[in-house]
Coordinates of C-alpha atoms and ligand atoms in Angstrom, one line a residue:
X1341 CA 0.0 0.0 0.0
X1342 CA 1.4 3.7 -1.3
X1343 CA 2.6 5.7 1.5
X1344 CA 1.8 8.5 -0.4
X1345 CA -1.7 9.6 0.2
X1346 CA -2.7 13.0 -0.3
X1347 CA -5.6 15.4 2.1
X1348 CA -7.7 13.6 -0.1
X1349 CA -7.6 10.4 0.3
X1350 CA -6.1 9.9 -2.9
X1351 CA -2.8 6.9 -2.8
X1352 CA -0.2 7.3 -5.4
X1353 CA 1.6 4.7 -7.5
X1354 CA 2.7 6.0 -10.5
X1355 CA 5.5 8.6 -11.0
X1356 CA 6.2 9.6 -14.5
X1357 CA 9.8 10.4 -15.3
X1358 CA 11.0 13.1 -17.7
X1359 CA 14.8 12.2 -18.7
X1360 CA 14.8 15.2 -20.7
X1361 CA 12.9 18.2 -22.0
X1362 CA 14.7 18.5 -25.4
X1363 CA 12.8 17.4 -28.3
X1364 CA 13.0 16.7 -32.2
X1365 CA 9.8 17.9 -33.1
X1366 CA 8.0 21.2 -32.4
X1367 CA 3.9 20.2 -32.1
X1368 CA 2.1 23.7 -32.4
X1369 CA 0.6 22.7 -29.2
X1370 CA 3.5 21.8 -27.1
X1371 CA 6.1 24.6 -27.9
X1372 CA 6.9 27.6 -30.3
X1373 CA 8.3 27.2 -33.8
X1374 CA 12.1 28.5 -32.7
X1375 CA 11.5 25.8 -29.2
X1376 CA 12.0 26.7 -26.1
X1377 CA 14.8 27.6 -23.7
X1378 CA 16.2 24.4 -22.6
X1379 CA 17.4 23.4 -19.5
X1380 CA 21.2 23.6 -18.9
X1381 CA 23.3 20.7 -19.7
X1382 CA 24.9 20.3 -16.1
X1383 CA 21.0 20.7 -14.6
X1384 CA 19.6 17.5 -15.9
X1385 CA 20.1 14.8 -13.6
X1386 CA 22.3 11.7 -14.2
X1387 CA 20.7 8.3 -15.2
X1388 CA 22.3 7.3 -11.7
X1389 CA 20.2 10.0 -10.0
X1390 CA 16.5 9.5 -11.1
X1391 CA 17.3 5.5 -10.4
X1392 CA 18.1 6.1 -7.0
X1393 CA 14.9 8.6 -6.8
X1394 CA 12.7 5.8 -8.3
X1395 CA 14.3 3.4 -5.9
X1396 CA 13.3 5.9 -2.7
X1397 CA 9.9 5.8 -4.5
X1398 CA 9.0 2.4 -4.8
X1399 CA 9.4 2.3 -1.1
X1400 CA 7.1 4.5 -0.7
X1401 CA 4.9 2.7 -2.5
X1402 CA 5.1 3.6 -6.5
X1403 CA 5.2 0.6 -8.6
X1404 CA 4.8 1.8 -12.0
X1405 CA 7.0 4.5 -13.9
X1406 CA 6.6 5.5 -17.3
X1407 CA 9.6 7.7 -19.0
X1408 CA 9.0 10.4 -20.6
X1409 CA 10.4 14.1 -22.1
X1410 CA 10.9 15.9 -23.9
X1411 CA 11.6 13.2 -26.5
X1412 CA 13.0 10.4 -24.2
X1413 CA 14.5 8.9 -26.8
X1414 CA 16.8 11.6 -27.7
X1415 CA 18.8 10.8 -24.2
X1416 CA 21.6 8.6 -25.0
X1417 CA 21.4 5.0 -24.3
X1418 CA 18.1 5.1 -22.6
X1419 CA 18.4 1.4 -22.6
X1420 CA 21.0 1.5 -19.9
X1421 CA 18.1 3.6 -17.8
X1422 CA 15.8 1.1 -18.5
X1423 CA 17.4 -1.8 -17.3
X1424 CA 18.6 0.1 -13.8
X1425 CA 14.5 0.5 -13.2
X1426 CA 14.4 -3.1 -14.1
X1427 CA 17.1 -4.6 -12.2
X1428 CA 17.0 -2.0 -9.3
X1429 CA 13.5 -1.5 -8.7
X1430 CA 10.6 -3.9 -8.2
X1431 CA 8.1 -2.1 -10.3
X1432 CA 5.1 -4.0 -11.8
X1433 CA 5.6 -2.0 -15.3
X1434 CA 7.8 0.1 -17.0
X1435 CA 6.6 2.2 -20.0
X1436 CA 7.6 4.9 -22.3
X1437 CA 5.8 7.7 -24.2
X1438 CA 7.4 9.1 -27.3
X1439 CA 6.8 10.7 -30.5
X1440 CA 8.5 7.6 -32.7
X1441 CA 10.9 9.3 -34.3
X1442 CA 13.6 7.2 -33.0
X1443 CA 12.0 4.1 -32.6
X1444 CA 12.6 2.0 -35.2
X1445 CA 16.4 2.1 -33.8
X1446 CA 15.5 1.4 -30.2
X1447 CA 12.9 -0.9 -30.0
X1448 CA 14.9 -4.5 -29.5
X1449 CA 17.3 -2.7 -27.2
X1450 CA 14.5 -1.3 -25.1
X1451 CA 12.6 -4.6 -24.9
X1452 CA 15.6 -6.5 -24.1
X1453 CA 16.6 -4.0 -21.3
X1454 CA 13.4 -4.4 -19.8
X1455 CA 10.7 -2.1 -21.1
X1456 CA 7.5 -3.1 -20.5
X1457 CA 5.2 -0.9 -23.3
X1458 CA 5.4 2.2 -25.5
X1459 CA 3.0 5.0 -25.6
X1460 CA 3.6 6.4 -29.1
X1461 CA 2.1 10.1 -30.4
X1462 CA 0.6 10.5 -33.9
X1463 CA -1.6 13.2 -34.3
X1464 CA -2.2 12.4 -37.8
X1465 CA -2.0 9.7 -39.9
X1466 CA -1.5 12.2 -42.8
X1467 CA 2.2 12.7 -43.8
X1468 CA 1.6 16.6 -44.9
X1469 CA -0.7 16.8 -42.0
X1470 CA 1.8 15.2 -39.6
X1471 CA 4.4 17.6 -40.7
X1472 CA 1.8 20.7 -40.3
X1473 CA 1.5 20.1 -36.5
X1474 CA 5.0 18.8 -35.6
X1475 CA 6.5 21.4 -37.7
X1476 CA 9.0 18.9 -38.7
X1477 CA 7.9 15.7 -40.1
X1478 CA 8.7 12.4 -40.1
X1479 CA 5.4 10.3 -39.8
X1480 CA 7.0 7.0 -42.2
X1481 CA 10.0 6.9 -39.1
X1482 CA 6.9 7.3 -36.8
X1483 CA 4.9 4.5 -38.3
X1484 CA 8.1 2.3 -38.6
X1485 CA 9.0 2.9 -35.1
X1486 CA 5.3 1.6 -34.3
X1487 CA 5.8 -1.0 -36.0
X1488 CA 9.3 -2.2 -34.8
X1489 CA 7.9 -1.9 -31.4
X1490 CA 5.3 -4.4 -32.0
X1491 CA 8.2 -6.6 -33.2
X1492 CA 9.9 -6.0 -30.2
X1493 CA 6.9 -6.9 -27.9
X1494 CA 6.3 -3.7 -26.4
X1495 CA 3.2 -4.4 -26.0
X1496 CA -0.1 -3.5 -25.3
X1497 CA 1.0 -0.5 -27.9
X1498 CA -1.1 2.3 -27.7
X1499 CA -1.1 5.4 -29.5
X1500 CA -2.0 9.0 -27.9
X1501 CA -3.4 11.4 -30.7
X1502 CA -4.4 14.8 -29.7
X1503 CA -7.5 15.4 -31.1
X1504 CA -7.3 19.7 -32.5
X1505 CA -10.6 20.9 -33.6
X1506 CA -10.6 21.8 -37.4
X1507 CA -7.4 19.8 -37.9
X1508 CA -7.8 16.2 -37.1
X1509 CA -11.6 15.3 -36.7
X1510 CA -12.0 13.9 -39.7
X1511 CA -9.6 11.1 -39.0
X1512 CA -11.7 9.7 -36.1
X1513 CA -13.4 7.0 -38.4
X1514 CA -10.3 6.2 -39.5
X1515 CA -8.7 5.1 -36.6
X1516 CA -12.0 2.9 -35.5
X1517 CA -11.2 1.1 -38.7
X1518 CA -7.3 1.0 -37.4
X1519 CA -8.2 -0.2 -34.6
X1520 CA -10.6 -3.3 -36.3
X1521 CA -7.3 -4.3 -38.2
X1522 CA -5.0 -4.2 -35.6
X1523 CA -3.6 -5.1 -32.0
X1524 CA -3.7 -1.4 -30.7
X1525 CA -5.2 0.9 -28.2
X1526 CA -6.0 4.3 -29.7
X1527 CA -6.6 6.9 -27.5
X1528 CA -8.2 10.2 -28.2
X1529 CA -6.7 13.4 -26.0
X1530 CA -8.1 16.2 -25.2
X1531 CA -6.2 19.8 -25.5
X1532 CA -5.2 20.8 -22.0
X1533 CA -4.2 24.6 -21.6
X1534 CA -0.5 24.0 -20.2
X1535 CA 2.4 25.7 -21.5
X1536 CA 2.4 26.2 -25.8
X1537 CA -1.3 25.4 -25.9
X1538 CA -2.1 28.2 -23.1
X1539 CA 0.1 30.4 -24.6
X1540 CA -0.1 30.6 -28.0
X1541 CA -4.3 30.4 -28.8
X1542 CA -4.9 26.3 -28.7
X1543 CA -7.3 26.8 -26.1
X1544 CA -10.4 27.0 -28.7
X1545 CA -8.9 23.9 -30.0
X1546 CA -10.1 21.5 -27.4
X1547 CA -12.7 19.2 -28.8
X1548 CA -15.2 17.4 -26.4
X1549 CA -14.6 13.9 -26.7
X1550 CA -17.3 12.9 -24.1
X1551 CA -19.2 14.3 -27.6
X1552 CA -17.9 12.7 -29.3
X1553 CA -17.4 8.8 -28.2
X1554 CA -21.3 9.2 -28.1
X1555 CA -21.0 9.8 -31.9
X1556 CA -18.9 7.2 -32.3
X1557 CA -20.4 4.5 -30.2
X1558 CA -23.6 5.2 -32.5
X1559 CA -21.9 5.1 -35.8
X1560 CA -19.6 2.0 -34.8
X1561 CA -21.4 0.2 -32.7
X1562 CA -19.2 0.4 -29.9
X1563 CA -19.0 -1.5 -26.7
X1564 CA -17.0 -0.8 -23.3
X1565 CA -14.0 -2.9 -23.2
X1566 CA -12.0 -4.2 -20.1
X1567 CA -8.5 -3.1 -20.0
X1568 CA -6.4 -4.4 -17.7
X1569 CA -2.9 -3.0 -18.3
X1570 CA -1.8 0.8 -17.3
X1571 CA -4.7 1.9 -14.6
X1572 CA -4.9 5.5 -16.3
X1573 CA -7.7 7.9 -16.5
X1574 CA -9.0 6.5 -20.4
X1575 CA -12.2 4.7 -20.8
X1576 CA -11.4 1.9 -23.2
X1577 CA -14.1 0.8 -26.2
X1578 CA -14.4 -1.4 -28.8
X1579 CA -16.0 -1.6 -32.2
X1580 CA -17.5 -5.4 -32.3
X1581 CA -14.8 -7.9 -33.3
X1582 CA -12.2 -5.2 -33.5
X1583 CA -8.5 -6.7 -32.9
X1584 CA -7.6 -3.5 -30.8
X1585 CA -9.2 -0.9 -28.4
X1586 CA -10.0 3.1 -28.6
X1587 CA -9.8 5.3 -25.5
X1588 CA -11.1 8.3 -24.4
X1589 CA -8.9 11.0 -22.1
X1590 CA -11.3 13.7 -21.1
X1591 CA -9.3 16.0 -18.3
X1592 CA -11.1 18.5 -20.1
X1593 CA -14.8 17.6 -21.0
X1594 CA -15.2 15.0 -18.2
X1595 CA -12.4 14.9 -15.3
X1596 CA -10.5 12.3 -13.5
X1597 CA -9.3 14.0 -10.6
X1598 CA -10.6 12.8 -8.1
X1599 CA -9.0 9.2 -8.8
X1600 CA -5.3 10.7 -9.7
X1601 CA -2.5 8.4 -8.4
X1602 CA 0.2 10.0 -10.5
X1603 CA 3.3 12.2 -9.7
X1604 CA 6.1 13.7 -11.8
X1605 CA 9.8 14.0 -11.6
X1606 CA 11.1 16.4 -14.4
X1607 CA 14.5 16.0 -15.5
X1608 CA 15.8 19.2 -13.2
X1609 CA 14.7 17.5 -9.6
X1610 CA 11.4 18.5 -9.2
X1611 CA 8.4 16.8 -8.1
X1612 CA 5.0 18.0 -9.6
X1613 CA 2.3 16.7 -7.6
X1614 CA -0.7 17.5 -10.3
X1615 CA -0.1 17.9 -14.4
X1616 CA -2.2 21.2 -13.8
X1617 CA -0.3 23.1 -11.1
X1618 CA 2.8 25.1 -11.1
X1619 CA 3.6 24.4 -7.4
X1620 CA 6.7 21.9 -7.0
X1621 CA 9.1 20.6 -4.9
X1622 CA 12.8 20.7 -5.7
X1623 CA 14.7 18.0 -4.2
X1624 CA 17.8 18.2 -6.9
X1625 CA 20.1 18.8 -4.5
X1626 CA 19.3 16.2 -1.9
X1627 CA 19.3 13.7 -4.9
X1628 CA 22.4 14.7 -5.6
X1629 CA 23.7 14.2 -1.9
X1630 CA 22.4 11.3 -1.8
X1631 CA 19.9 12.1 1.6
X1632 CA 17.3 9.5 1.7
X1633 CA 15.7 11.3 4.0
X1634 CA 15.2 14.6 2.4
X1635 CA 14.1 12.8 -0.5
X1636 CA 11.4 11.2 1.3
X1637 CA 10.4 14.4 3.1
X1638 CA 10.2 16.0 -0.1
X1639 CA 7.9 13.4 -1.9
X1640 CA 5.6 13.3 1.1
X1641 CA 5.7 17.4 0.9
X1642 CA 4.7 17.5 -2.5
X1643 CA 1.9 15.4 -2.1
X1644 CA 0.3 16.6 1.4
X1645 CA 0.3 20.1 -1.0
X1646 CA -1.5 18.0 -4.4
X1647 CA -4.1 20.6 -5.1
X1648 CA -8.1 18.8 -5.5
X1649 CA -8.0 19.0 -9.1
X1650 CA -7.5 21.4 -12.3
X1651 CA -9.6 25.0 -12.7
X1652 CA -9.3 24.2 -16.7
X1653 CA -12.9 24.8 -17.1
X1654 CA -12.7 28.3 -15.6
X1655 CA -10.0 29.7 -17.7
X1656 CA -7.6 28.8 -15.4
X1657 CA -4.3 27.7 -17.4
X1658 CA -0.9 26.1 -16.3
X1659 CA 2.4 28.2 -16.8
X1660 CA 5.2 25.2 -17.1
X1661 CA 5.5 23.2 -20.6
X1662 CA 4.4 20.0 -21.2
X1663 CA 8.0 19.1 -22.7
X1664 CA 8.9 19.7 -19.5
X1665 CA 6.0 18.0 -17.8
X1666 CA 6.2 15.0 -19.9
X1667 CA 2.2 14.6 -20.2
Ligands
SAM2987 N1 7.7 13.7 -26.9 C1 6.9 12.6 -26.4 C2 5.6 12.5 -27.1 O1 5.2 13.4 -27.8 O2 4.9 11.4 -27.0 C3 6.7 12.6 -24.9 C4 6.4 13.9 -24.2 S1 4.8 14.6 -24.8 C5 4.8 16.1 -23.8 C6 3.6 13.6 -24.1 C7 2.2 13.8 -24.6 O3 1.7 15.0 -24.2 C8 2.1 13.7 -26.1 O4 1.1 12.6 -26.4 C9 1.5 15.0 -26.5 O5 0.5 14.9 -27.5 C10 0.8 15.5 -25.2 N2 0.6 16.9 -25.1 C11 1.5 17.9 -25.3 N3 0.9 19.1 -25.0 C12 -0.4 18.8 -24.7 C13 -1.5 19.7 -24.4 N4 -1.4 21.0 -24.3 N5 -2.7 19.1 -24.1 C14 -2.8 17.7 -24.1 N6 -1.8 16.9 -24.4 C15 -0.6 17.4 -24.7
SF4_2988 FE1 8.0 17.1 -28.6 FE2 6.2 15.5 -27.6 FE3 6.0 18.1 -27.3 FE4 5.6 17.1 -29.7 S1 4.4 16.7 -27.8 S2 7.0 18.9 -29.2 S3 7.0 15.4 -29.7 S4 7.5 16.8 -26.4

């Protein structure tokens, strides 16, 4: 049982860790064309470091990490962090989130160091359109890096596309029928107003995907399906016979706060008790000092302070980036 329970009741067992919050694309939502001011070199914390944080986790009682960025995979050897959370840690799952890019080239390494599963981000399945919103490109790399990590066994894949109103509605139909085909989960995001998206005007772009899994129960004929991997806050469905699974995240239209068990480490030291709120706890330096204790005190901190839930809905928006975040 998680030693980490908030004023509301709420026990936490998932910490997501950002290794970095450099990245090789530049979504429209997520950061400006020219990117953003990076962190210092010398500020990001050694592989060695968020290890031993995860370790001082676990014993608190968090049993599943997810790595994330920035683009994770732009850290070198990330395998080598993998396999310290393996080998060092008793966690129940390991997963990554990434944008694909470099994928293809990691997959087998990532498997065989211990990953459990890979959260991959397509927006589009349309190569100009992919190239529109990432400012950059690359959706054949994406899709080949999808695929490699099928291969590998990274599985149950699922892939995170950010639905943007006017931009990517019309492919909704298109990934039911993906999701007939093949083995995947495809889930459907909401825009959140952090960072980019608060900043530069992509608040109009959230679309109501409460909405719209109504429309697309009716039109597919879909049914609720049990997950049983990843406790997160999506609703899983299924259009009959379907080899995969769609899901629905709705921080916007319909919130999960109230069941949140996640925190965040960014790649600085900091601990972010909730996606939505600046507040956090630096425990950098007592990482670096190696004092367990401190370490502790700080998680506990940051979670006796987890605020109720987001103000989203009441214009409220949330200053740091998600590359920073993670998601
Ligand atoms: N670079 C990796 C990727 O894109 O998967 C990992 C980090 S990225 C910040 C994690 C997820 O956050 C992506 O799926 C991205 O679409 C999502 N994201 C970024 N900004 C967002 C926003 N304002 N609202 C909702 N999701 C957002
Ligand atoms: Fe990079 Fe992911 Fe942000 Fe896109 S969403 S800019 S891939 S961190």
């Amino acid at each position: 049982m998680s030693e980490l329970v908030d004023t509301f009741g709420r026990a936490h067992d998932s910490l997501r860790v950002s290794v970095t919050d450099r990245c090789n694309l530049r979504c429209s939502y997520c950061m400006p064309e020219e990117g953003v001011e990076f962190e210092p070199r010398d500020h990001v914390l050694s592989f060695e470091d968020l290890s031993w944080t995860v370790d001082i986790a676990t014993d608190l009682g968090i049993d599943a990490v997810r790595v994330t960025g920035g683009e994770p995979l732009l850290r070198a050897n990330l395998p080598t962090f993998v396999e310290m959370l393996d080998q060092r840690h008793a966690l129940d799952d390991i997963a990554l989130t990434t944008n694909g890019l470099l994928l293809e080239r990691h997959a087998d390494a990532l498997a065989e160091a211990g990953l459990d599963r890979v959260n991959v981000s397509i927006d589009s399945m349309d190569t100009e359109r992919f190239a529109e919103i990432t400012r950059i490109g690359g959706l054949e790399s994406v899709v080949r890096g999808t695929v490699a990590a099928a291969r590998a066994g990274l599985e149950p894949l699922k892939i995170n596309t950010l639905i943007v109103d006017g931009f990517n509605t019309d492919e909704l139909d298109r990934w039911v029928e993906i999701t007939r085909e093949f083995e995947v989960t495809v889930r459907f995001m909401e825009v959140m107003p952090i960072g980019e998206a608060a900043r530069g005007g992509h608040v109009g772009d959230f679309v109501d995907l409460t909405d719209v899994r109504e429309r697309l129960a009716d039109r597919h004929d879909l049914e609720p399906a049990d997950t049983s991997v990843g406790n997160g806050p999506a609703r899983y469905w299924k259009a009959p016979d379907a080899a995969g699974t769609l899901g629905f995240i709705t921080p916007m239209s319909h919130p999960y706060c109230d069941t949140c068990s996640r925190l965040r480490l960014t790649s600085t030291g900091d601990i972010r008790p909730c996606l939505a709120d600046d507040a956090q706890v630096d425990i950098a330096s007592a990482i670096q000092r190696r004092d367990t204790e401190a370490v502790e005190t700080g998680f506990q901190f940051a979670v006796e302070r987890k605020v109720a839930g987001h103000e989203w809905r009441d214009g409220a928006t949330t200053e740091t980036g998600m590359s920073t975040l993670g998601g």
